[in-house]
Coordinates of C-alpha atoms in Angstrom, one line a residue:
M1 CA 35.1 88.0 -31.0
N2 CA 31.3 87.5 -29.9
K3 CA 32.2 83.9 -29.0
K4 CA 35.0 85.4 -26.5
R5 CA 32.6 88.0 -25.0
I6 CA 29.9 85.3 -24.4
G7 CA 32.5 83.1 -23.1
L8 CA 33.4 85.7 -20.7
R9 CA 29.9 86.2 -19.2
R10 CA 29.5 82.4 -18.9
K11 CA 32.9 81.8 -17.1
I12 CA 31.9 84.5 -14.8
I13 CA 28.2 82.9 -14.1
G14 CA 30.1 79.6 -14.1
I15 CA 32.5 80.7 -11.5
I16 CA 30.0 82.1 -9.5
C17 CA 27.6 79.2 -9.3
I18 CA 30.4 76.6 -8.4
L19 CA 31.4 79.1 -5.6
V20 CA 27.7 79.1 -4.4
A21 CA 27.4 75.2 -4.7
V22 CA 30.5 74.8 -2.6
M23 CA 29.7 77.5 -0.2
S24 CA 26.4 75.7 0.0
F25 CA 27.9 72.4 0.5
I26 CA 30.0 73.6 3.4
L27 CA 27.6 75.4 5.3
I28 CA 25.1 72.6 4.9
C29 CA 27.7 70.4 6.3
I30 CA 28.9 72.9 9.2
S31 CA 25.0 73.4 9.8
Y32 CA 24.3 69.6 9.8
K33 CA 27.3 68.6 12.1
A34 CA 26.7 71.4 14.6
F35 CA 22.8 70.8 15.0
Y36 CA 23.4 67.1 15.2
N37 CA 26.1 67.4 18.0
T38 CA 23.6 69.8 19.7
Y39 CA 20.7 67.6 19.6
I40 CA 22.5 64.3 20.3
N41 CA 24.0 66.1 23.5
F42 CA 20.4 67.1 24.6
Y43 CA 19.3 63.8 24.3
Y44 CA 22.2 62.2 26.0
D45 CA 21.8 64.8 29.1
K46 CA 18.1 64.1 29.2
A47 CA 18.6 60.2 29.1
L48 CA 21.6 60.4 31.5
G49 CA 19.4 62.5 33.9
I50 CA 16.5 59.7 34.0
V51 CA 19.0 56.6 34.5
K52 CA 20.7 58.5 37.5
M53 CA 17.3 59.6 38.8
L54 CA 16.1 56.2 39.1
A55 CA 19.5 54.7 40.3
N56 CA 19.2 57.3 43.3
E57 CA 16.0 55.6 44.0
I58 CA 17.2 52.1 44.3
D59 CA 18.5 50.5 47.3
G60 CA 21.3 48.5 46.0
D61 CA 21.5 45.9 48.7
K62 CA 17.6 44.7 48.0
I63 CA 18.8 44.4 44.4
V64 CA 21.9 41.9 45.5
Q65 CA 19.3 40.0 47.6
Y66 CA 17.0 39.7 44.8
V67 CA 19.7 38.1 42.6
D68 CA 21.1 35.8 45.2
T69 CA 17.9 34.4 46.3
G70 CA 16.2 34.5 43.0
S71 CA 12.8 35.6 44.3
T72 CA 11.3 38.8 44.5
D73 CA 8.7 41.0 46.6
E74 CA 6.3 43.8 46.5
A75 CA 8.9 46.4 46.7
Y76 CA 10.4 45.0 43.5
D77 CA 6.8 45.0 41.8
A78 CA 6.7 48.6 42.7
L79 CA 10.2 49.5 41.2
L80 CA 9.3 47.5 38.0
S81 CA 5.8 49.6 37.9
R82 CA 8.3 52.7 38.4
F83 CA 10.5 51.8 35.8
N84 CA 7.6 51.0 33.3
N85 CA 6.0 54.3 34.0
V86 CA 9.0 56.3 33.3
K87 CA 9.6 54.3 29.9
A88 CA 6.1 55.1 29.0
N89 CA 6.2 58.7 29.7
T90 CA 9.6 59.3 28.0
S91 CA 9.6 60.1 24.1
G92 CA 12.0 57.9 22.1
L93 CA 13.3 55.7 25.0
S94 CA 13.4 52.2 23.5
Y95 CA 15.0 50.3 26.5
L96 CA 15.1 50.9 30.2
Y97 CA 16.5 48.4 32.3
L98 CA 18.1 47.2 35.6
M99 CA 20.8 44.7 35.8
V100 CA 23.6 43.1 37.9
P101 CA 27.2 43.6 36.0
Y102 CA 29.7 40.7 36.2
E103 CA 33.1 40.1 34.6
D104 CA 31.9 38.5 31.4
H105 CA 28.3 38.7 31.7
F106 CA 25.1 40.5 33.3
V107 CA 22.0 39.5 34.8
Y108 CA 18.5 41.1 34.3
V109 CA 16.6 42.1 37.2
I110 CA 14.5 44.7 35.3
D111 CA 13.2 45.3 31.9
A112 CA 10.9 47.9 31.5
Y113 CA 8.0 47.4 29.1
T114 CA 4.8 49.6 27.9
D115 CA 1.7 48.5 26.5
Q116 CA 3.1 48.8 23.0
D117 CA 6.1 46.7 23.5
D118 CA 6.2 43.2 22.3
M119 CA 6.3 41.0 25.3
D120 CA 8.3 38.4 23.4
N121 CA 11.3 40.6 23.4
I122 CA 11.4 41.6 27.2
S123 CA 13.7 40.1 29.5
A124 CA 12.6 37.9 32.3
F125 CA 14.1 38.5 35.8
G126 CA 17.2 36.5 36.3
S127 CA 18.0 36.4 32.6
V128 CA 21.6 36.1 31.7
F129 CA 23.6 37.7 29.0
E130 CA 27.1 38.0 27.6
Y131 CA 28.8 40.9 27.1
R132 CA 28.9 42.8 23.6
E133 CA 31.9 44.4 22.4
T134 CA 30.1 47.6 23.2
E135 CA 29.9 46.6 27.2
Y136 CA 33.6 45.5 27.2
T137 CA 34.6 48.9 25.8
Y138 CA 32.3 51.3 27.6
L139 CA 30.2 49.7 30.4
L140 CA 32.7 47.8 32.2
P141 CA 35.2 50.7 32.7
D142 CA 32.4 52.8 34.1
V143 CA 31.5 50.1 36.6
K144 CA 35.0 49.6 37.7
A145 CA 35.3 53.3 38.2
K146 CA 31.8 53.6 39.9
S147 CA 30.7 56.1 37.6
A148 CA 28.0 56.9 35.3
S149 CA 28.3 57.1 31.4
T150 CA 31.4 59.5 30.7
Q151 CA 30.8 59.4 26.8
V152 CA 28.3 59.2 24.0
V153 CA 27.8 55.4 22.9
Y154 CA 26.0 54.6 19.5
G155 CA 24.5 51.3 19.1
E156 CA 22.1 49.9 16.4
D157 CA 18.9 48.2 17.4
V158 CA 17.3 46.1 14.4
G159 CA 13.6 47.1 15.8
F160 CA 14.4 50.8 16.5
G161 CA 17.3 51.8 14.5
R162 CA 20.1 54.0 15.8
S163 CA 20.2 54.7 19.3
I164 CA 22.6 56.0 22.1
S165 CA 23.1 54.2 25.5
V166 CA 23.6 55.6 28.8
W167 CA 23.9 54.2 32.2
A168 CA 24.1 54.9 36.3
P169 CA 25.5 52.9 38.8
V170 CA 23.4 51.8 41.9
F171 CA 25.7 51.5 44.9
D172 CA 25.0 49.2 48.1
R173 CA 25.5 50.0 51.8
N174 CA 29.5 49.5 51.4
G175 CA 29.3 51.9 48.3
E176 CA 30.2 49.1 45.7
V177 CA 28.3 49.1 42.6
A178 CA 25.4 46.6 43.1
A179 CA 23.6 47.1 39.7
M180 CA 23.3 49.6 36.7
V181 CA 20.6 51.2 35.3
E182 CA 21.1 51.6 31.4
G183 CA 18.4 53.5 29.1
D184 CA 18.6 53.3 25.3
Y185 CA 17.4 56.4 23.5
V186 CA 16.1 55.9 19.7
L187 CA 17.6 58.6 17.5
T188 CA 15.2 57.8 14.4
R189 CA 12.8 60.9 15.6
V190 CA 16.0 63.1 16.8
E191 CA 17.5 62.6 13.2
R192 CA 14.2 63.4 11.5
E193 CA 14.1 66.8 13.3
I194 CA 17.7 67.4 12.6
N195 CA 17.2 66.8 8.9
S196 CA 14.0 68.8 8.8
Y197 CA 15.6 71.9 10.4
V198 CA 18.7 71.4 8.2
L199 CA 16.7 71.4 5.3
K200 CA 15.1 74.3 5.9
I201 CA 18.5 76.1 6.5
F202 CA 19.2 74.8 3.1
F203 CA 16.8 76.4 1.4
F204 CA 17.1 79.4 3.1
I205 CA 21.0 79.4 2.3
V206 CA 20.3 78.5 -1.2
V207 CA 17.9 81.4 -1.9
A208 CA 20.1 84.0 -0.1
L209 CA 23.0 82.7 -2.3
V210 CA 21.1 82.9 -5.5
V211 CA 20.0 86.6 -4.8
I212 CA 23.6 87.4 -3.9
T213 CA 24.7 85.5 -7.2
A214 CA 22.3 87.5 -9.5
I215 CA 23.6 90.9 -7.8
M216 CA 27.1 89.9 -8.4
V217 CA 26.4 88.8 -11.9
R218 CA 24.7 91.9 -12.4
V219 CA 27.4 94.2 -10.8
I220 CA 30.3 92.2 -12.7
D221 CA 28.4 92.4 -16.1
T222 CA 27.9 96.1 -15.7
G223 CA 31.2 96.9 -14.3
V224 CA 33.4 94.6 -16.1
A225 CA 32.3 92.8 -19.0
S226 CA 30.4 95.5 -20.9
P227 CA 33.3 98.0 -20.5
I228 CA 35.8 95.3 -21.8
I229 CA 33.3 94.6 -24.8
A230 CA 33.1 98.4 -25.4
L231 CA 37.1 98.5 -25.4
T232 CA 37.2 95.3 -27.4
K233 CA 35.1 96.9 -30.0
Y234 CA 36.9 100.1 -30.0
I235 CA 40.3 98.2 -30.6
D236 CA 38.6 96.1 -33.1
S237 CA 37.5 99.2 -34.9
Y238 CA 41.2 100.5 -34.8
E239 CA 42.9 97.3 -35.9
K240 CA 40.9 97.0 -38.8
G241 CA 42.1 100.6 -40.0
S242 CA 38.8 102.5 -39.5
L243 CA 38.6 103.9 -36.2
T244 CA 34.8 104.9 -36.5
L245 CA 34.1 104.7 -32.8
E246 CA 34.8 107.4 -30.4
P247 CA 37.1 106.7 -27.6
V248 CA 35.7 104.6 -24.6
T249 CA 35.5 107.0 -21.3
F250 CA 34.1 105.7 -18.1
K251 CA 32.8 108.2 -15.0
D252 CA 33.9 105.7 -12.4
N253 CA 37.6 106.4 -11.3
N254 CA 38.6 102.5 -11.4
E255 CA 40.9 100.0 -13.0
I256 CA 38.4 99.8 -15.9
K257 CA 38.6 103.5 -16.4
W258 CA 42.8 103.3 -15.9
L259 CA 42.7 100.5 -18.7
S260 CA 40.5 102.5 -20.8
D261 CA 42.9 105.5 -20.4
S262 CA 45.8 103.4 -20.8
F263 CA 44.3 102.0 -24.2
N264 CA 43.5 105.7 -25.7
N265 CA 47.2 106.8 -24.6
M266 CA 48.5 103.8 -26.4
I267 CA 46.5 104.1 -29.8
G268 CA 48.1 107.8 -29.7
R269 CA 51.4 106.7 -29.3
I270 CA 50.9 103.9 -31.7
E271 CA 50.1 106.5 -34.4
L272 CA 53.3 108.1 -33.9
Y273 CA 55.3 105.0 -33.8
I274 CA 53.7 104.2 -37.0
T275 CA 54.8 107.3 -38.5
D276 CA 58.2 107.0 -37.1
I277 CA 58.5 103.2 -38.3
K278 CA 57.2 104.3 -41.9
T279 CA 60.3 106.9 -42.1
I280 CA 62.5 104.3 -40.5
T281 CA 61.3 101.5 -42.8
A282 CA 61.7 103.8 -45.9
E283 CA 65.2 104.9 -44.6
R284 CA 65.9 101.4 -44.2
E285 CA 65.1 100.3 -47.4
R286 CA 67.1 103.2 -49.1
I287 CA 70.5 102.0 -47.1
G288 CA 69.6 98.5 -48.0
A289 CA 69.4 99.1 -51.6
E290 CA 72.5 101.0 -51.5
L291 CA 74.1 98.3 -49.6
N292 CA 73.3 95.9 -52.1
V293 CA 74.7 97.9 -54.8
A294 CA 77.8 98.2 -52.8
T295 CA 78.0 94.8 -52.1
K296 CA 77.7 94.3 -56.1
I297 CA 80.5 96.8 -56.4
Q298 CA 82.8 95.2 -53.9
A299 CA 82.2 91.8 -55.4
D300 CA 82.9 93.4 -59.0
M301 CA 86.2 94.9 -57.7
L302 CA 87.8 91.5 -56.9
P303 CA 88.4 89.1 -59.4
G304 CA 85.7 86.5 -59.5
I305 CA 85.8 85.0 -62.9
F306 CA 87.7 81.6 -63.1
P307 CA 89.7 80.3 -64.6
A308 CA 91.1 83.8 -64.3
F309 CA 93.9 83.5 -67.1
P310 CA 92.9 80.8 -69.3
D311 CA 95.4 81.3 -71.7
R312 CA 98.4 81.1 -69.1
K313 CA 99.3 77.4 -68.5
E314 CA 102.5 78.6 -66.3
F315 CA 100.0 79.0 -62.9
D316 CA 96.5 78.2 -61.7
I317 CA 94.8 80.3 -59.2
Y318 CA 91.6 80.6 -57.3
A319 CA 90.4 82.7 -54.4
S320 CA 87.0 83.5 -52.5
M321 CA 85.8 86.0 -49.9
N322 CA 82.5 85.6 -47.7
P323 CA 81.9 88.9 -45.9
A324 CA 80.3 88.9 -42.4
K325 CA 78.3 91.8 -43.2
E326 CA 76.5 93.3 -46.5
V327 CA 80.2 94.6 -47.4
G328 CA 83.5 93.4 -46.1
G329 CA 86.8 94.8 -45.1
D330 CA 89.1 91.6 -46.5
F331 CA 89.9 91.9 -50.2
Y332 CA 92.4 89.6 -52.3
D333 CA 93.5 90.7 -55.8
F334 CA 95.8 89.1 -58.4
F335 CA 97.2 90.7 -61.7
M336 CA 99.9 90.6 -64.3
V337 CA 102.6 93.1 -63.4
D338 CA 104.1 92.3 -67.0
N339 CA 104.1 89.4 -69.3
S340 CA 106.0 87.6 -66.9
H341 CA 105.5 88.2 -63.4
L342 CA 102.1 87.6 -61.5
A343 CA 101.3 89.5 -58.3
I344 CA 99.0 88.0 -55.3
V345 CA 97.5 90.4 -52.5
M346 CA 95.9 89.1 -49.6
A347 CA 94.8 92.1 -47.2
D348 CA 92.4 92.6 -44.3
V349 CA 90.9 96.0 -42.9
S350 CA 90.4 96.6 -39.3
G351 CA 86.8 96.9 -38.5
K352 CA 83.7 95.5 -40.8
G353 CA 80.9 97.3 -42.7
V354 CA 80.9 100.3 -44.9
P355 CA 84.0 102.3 -43.4
A356 CA 86.1 99.0 -43.8
A357 CA 84.8 98.5 -47.3
L358 CA 85.8 102.3 -48.5
F359 CA 89.2 102.0 -46.6
M360 CA 89.7 98.5 -48.7
V361 CA 89.0 100.2 -52.0
I362 CA 91.6 102.7 -51.4
G363 CA 94.3 100.3 -50.2
K364 CA 93.4 97.9 -53.0
T365 CA 93.7 100.6 -55.6
L366 CA 97.2 102.0 -54.0
I367 CA 98.7 98.5 -53.8
K368 CA 97.9 97.6 -57.2
D369 CA 98.9 101.2 -58.7
H370 CA 102.5 101.0 -57.0
T371 CA 103.0 97.6 -57.8
K372 CA 105.5 98.1 -61.1
P373 CA 107.9 95.8 -62.9
G374 CA 111.1 95.3 -61.2
R375 CA 110.2 97.4 -58.3
N376 CA 110.8 96.0 -54.7
L377 CA 107.8 95.2 -52.7
G378 CA 109.0 96.7 -49.6
E379 CA 109.4 100.1 -51.6
V380 CA 106.0 99.6 -52.5
F381 CA 104.4 98.8 -49.2
T382 CA 106.5 101.7 -47.5
E383 CA 104.9 104.2 -50.0
V384 CA 101.4 102.6 -49.7
N385 CA 101.8 103.0 -46.1
N386 CA 102.7 106.9 -46.2
L387 CA 99.6 107.6 -48.3
L388 CA 97.1 105.7 -46.1
C389 CA 98.5 107.3 -43.1
K390 CA 97.8 110.8 -44.5
S391 CA 94.3 110.1 -45.4
N392 CA 93.4 108.0 -42.2
S393 CA 91.4 110.1 -39.9
E394 CA 89.5 107.2 -38.3
G395 CA 92.6 105.5 -37.3
M396 CA 91.9 102.4 -39.2
F397 CA 94.9 99.7 -40.5
I398 CA 95.3 97.2 -43.2
T399 CA 97.5 94.0 -42.5
A400 CA 98.4 92.9 -46.1
F401 CA 100.7 90.3 -48.0
E402 CA 101.6 90.7 -51.5
G403 CA 103.9 88.4 -53.5
V404 CA 105.2 88.3 -57.2
L405 CA 105.7 85.3 -58.8
D406 CA 108.4 85.2 -61.5
L407 CA 107.1 82.6 -64.1
V408 CA 110.3 82.1 -66.0
T409 CA 112.4 81.6 -62.9
G410 CA 110.1 80.6 -60.2
E411 CA 111.4 83.1 -58.0
F412 CA 108.7 84.4 -55.6
C413 CA 109.3 88.0 -54.0
F414 CA 106.8 88.9 -51.1
V415 CA 106.0 91.6 -48.6
N416 CA 104.3 91.2 -45.0
A417 CA 102.4 93.8 -43.3
G418 CA 101.6 92.2 -40.2
H419 CA 99.3 89.6 -42.1
E420 CA 98.9 85.8 -41.3
I421 CA 101.8 83.4 -42.7
P422 CA 101.1 81.6 -45.7
F423 CA 101.2 78.0 -46.3
L424 CA 103.7 76.3 -48.7
C425 CA 103.0 73.1 -50.3
K426 CA 106.1 71.5 -52.1
K427 CA 105.1 69.2 -55.0
G428 CA 104.3 65.7 -53.9
K429 CA 104.5 66.6 -50.0
T430 CA 102.0 68.5 -47.5
Y431 CA 101.2 72.0 -46.9
E432 CA 103.6 73.5 -44.1
P433 CA 103.2 77.1 -42.6
Y434 CA 106.0 79.2 -44.1
K435 CA 107.5 81.1 -41.0
I436 CA 108.3 84.8 -42.0
K437 CA 108.8 87.5 -40.1
A438 CA 105.5 90.2 -40.6
G439 CA 106.4 94.0 -40.6
F440 CA 104.0 96.6 -39.1
V441 CA 100.5 97.0 -40.3
L442 CA 99.7 99.6 -43.2
A443 CA 98.3 102.9 -42.2
G444 CA 99.3 102.3 -38.6
L445 CA 102.7 104.7 -38.5
E446 CA 104.4 106.6 -41.0
D447 CA 107.7 106.1 -42.5
I448 CA 108.0 102.5 -41.6
Q449 CA 110.5 100.8 -44.0
Y450 CA 109.2 97.2 -45.2
Q451 CA 111.2 94.7 -46.1
C452 CA 111.1 92.2 -49.2
G453 CA 111.7 88.5 -49.0
S454 CA 111.9 85.6 -51.6
M455 CA 111.5 82.0 -51.9
Q456 CA 112.0 79.7 -55.0
L457 CA 109.3 77.7 -56.1
E458 CA 109.3 74.5 -58.4
I459 CA 107.1 73.3 -60.8
G460 CA 103.8 71.8 -58.6
D461 CA 104.5 73.8 -55.4
K462 CA 101.5 75.7 -54.3
I463 CA 100.9 78.6 -51.9
F464 CA 97.9 79.2 -49.9
Q465 CA 97.1 82.4 -48.2
Y466 CA 94.1 83.4 -46.1
T467 CA 93.1 86.4 -43.4
D468 CA 92.0 85.7 -39.8
G469 CA 88.3 85.2 -40.2
V470 CA 89.6 81.3 -41.1
T471 CA 91.5 80.8 -38.2
E472 CA 89.6 82.6 -35.8
A473 CA 86.0 81.4 -36.6
A474 CA 84.5 80.1 -33.3
N475 CA 81.8 77.6 -32.8
E476 CA 78.6 77.8 -30.6
G477 CA 81.3 76.7 -27.6
N478 CA 83.6 79.6 -28.3
E479 CA 86.2 77.4 -29.7
L480 CA 88.5 78.7 -32.3
Y481 CA 89.0 76.9 -35.8
G482 CA 92.8 77.4 -35.4
M483 CA 96.0 76.9 -37.6
E484 CA 95.8 73.0 -36.5
R485 CA 92.7 72.3 -37.9
L486 CA 93.5 74.4 -41.1
K487 CA 96.6 72.6 -41.4
N488 CA 94.9 69.3 -41.3
V489 CA 92.1 70.0 -44.0
L490 CA 95.3 71.6 -46.1
C491 CA 97.1 68.3 -45.9
K492 CA 94.3 66.0 -46.5
N493 CA 93.4 67.8 -49.8
A494 CA 97.1 68.4 -50.6
A495 CA 96.6 67.1 -54.0
L496 CA 93.7 68.9 -55.3
P497 CA 94.0 71.9 -57.3
P498 CA 93.2 75.7 -56.0
I499 CA 89.6 75.6 -57.5
K500 CA 88.6 72.4 -55.7
L501 CA 90.9 72.9 -52.2
L502 CA 89.0 76.3 -51.3
P503 CA 85.5 74.5 -51.2
E504 CA 87.1 71.7 -49.0
I505 CA 88.4 74.0 -46.6
K506 CA 84.9 76.2 -46.6
A507 CA 83.0 72.8 -45.9
D508 CA 85.1 71.9 -43.2
L509 CA 85.0 75.4 -41.9
D510 CA 81.1 75.3 -41.7
A511 CA 80.8 71.8 -40.3
F512 CA 83.0 73.2 -37.5
V513 CA 81.1 76.6 -36.8
G514 CA 77.6 74.9 -37.1
E515 CA 75.0 77.5 -36.3
A516 CA 77.1 80.0 -34.8
P517 CA 77.1 83.4 -36.4
Q518 CA 80.1 84.8 -39.0
F519 CA 81.7 87.6 -36.8
D520 CA 84.4 88.1 -39.7
D521 CA 85.3 88.0 -43.4
I522 CA 86.7 84.8 -44.7
T523 CA 89.1 85.3 -47.5
M524 CA 91.2 82.6 -49.1
L525 CA 93.6 82.2 -52.1
C526 CA 95.6 79.6 -53.7
L527 CA 98.4 79.6 -56.2
E528 CA 99.7 76.7 -58.1
Y529 CA 103.1 77.2 -60.1
K530 CA 102.5 74.5 -62.8
A531 CA 105.2 75.4 -65.6
K532 CA 108.1 77.7 -66.5
M533 CA 107.5 80.6 -68.9
E534 CA 109.6 80.2 -72.0
C535 CA 112.0 83.2 -72.2

């Protein structure tokens, strides 16, 4: 926890420092740009004023005469002296000259100089120079427009550094441009002044932001970090099971106080929840234990030891039941009615869980108790139905199928109360659904008369019965397993004995369902008639 607390402070300070650095950089950039533009405009206007002043003092016709004749006079010497004085008295002015522009070159008339200038770099009267790209781009358009400089033009001079160039036209008597006065202003000193000023602003901003940062860190640490740390210690104490600290309270009515109040209220509610959970858990454990016992009891009620009748060679039988919940509503049964008659029962109670399991016990017991030697199975279901209806306040019902096999003759009598039809496999053939008329469900309506049917089984014939949990099992795509798949797997394994057939069906069913949950009990039974009983 200490690492997290330190990390919180560091993150806050780090974020503020980053914000300060970003803000400082942005402010410095903006300040530098603003001051630089201001200074450049100032010196641009100053230089432009100088060249315009000189241009107004010059006789354009005289300049044309000087160039045409290639000779000068006293007026020229006075003009040169004027240019030299202006250059000497203007700080930062590196070049000041008068020239006559042509289409692709210009001719020097005057190139002002001072005592500090290198005379080797001074252009003589009449010197011809070709235009550079700068003159083509900026100077010639202004000459043709008969105007002074219309924008700031930057240039690089090897001796002086970065500079700006300005010019102004000299007109003859006809109003045509006779010459141009140009001045180049060195920016080295200007940029030095700008940098010095911006540096002062930078230090002022940094100091101001550092002070603000310190104040913000103090406020955040006192108003946010420290209260959160106090709340964390309080919660840690509670989490460790020894609430030794007093609840955290704050005087300021702000978000931190609301958070603290919420924590204190939450802890109070947690105490109540824990008490309730302990009670509920104990109750669930008790119910779970009882359900485990109920599951064991239900499993014990169904025949589960195989082979079921190891001393009987006339038949082979196997059954299984997989409940959807702890206890199920499906049930199967098989028992000897007498020494020569075997009864099988397959049933499905409406609903699931404990109520269905209890109703299953009643139905299973009544069916077995009323199945007697020589008694018609239709009468058995009729009587069982009436008894179930009398004790059925919850409106439950049972679909059931019961059959009795005469081990001597092979006659198989049966009765169906709304249950699935069985599959019959004749010896050497495949399973086919045995279509029989289904009567009404048990416990649905009193005084229903159920009819008994019969079929003749031969040695090697098999009967497969099941509940709807098999055919109505659904996969993750809500596709049902269905009768067709059940028939296919039965036919594929028709030669297997009952004890091997049911696991094959269950494996195919599991592969089809996949990860989808089981919603209904899955119950199956298979009976094989293997030999006739001697009289």
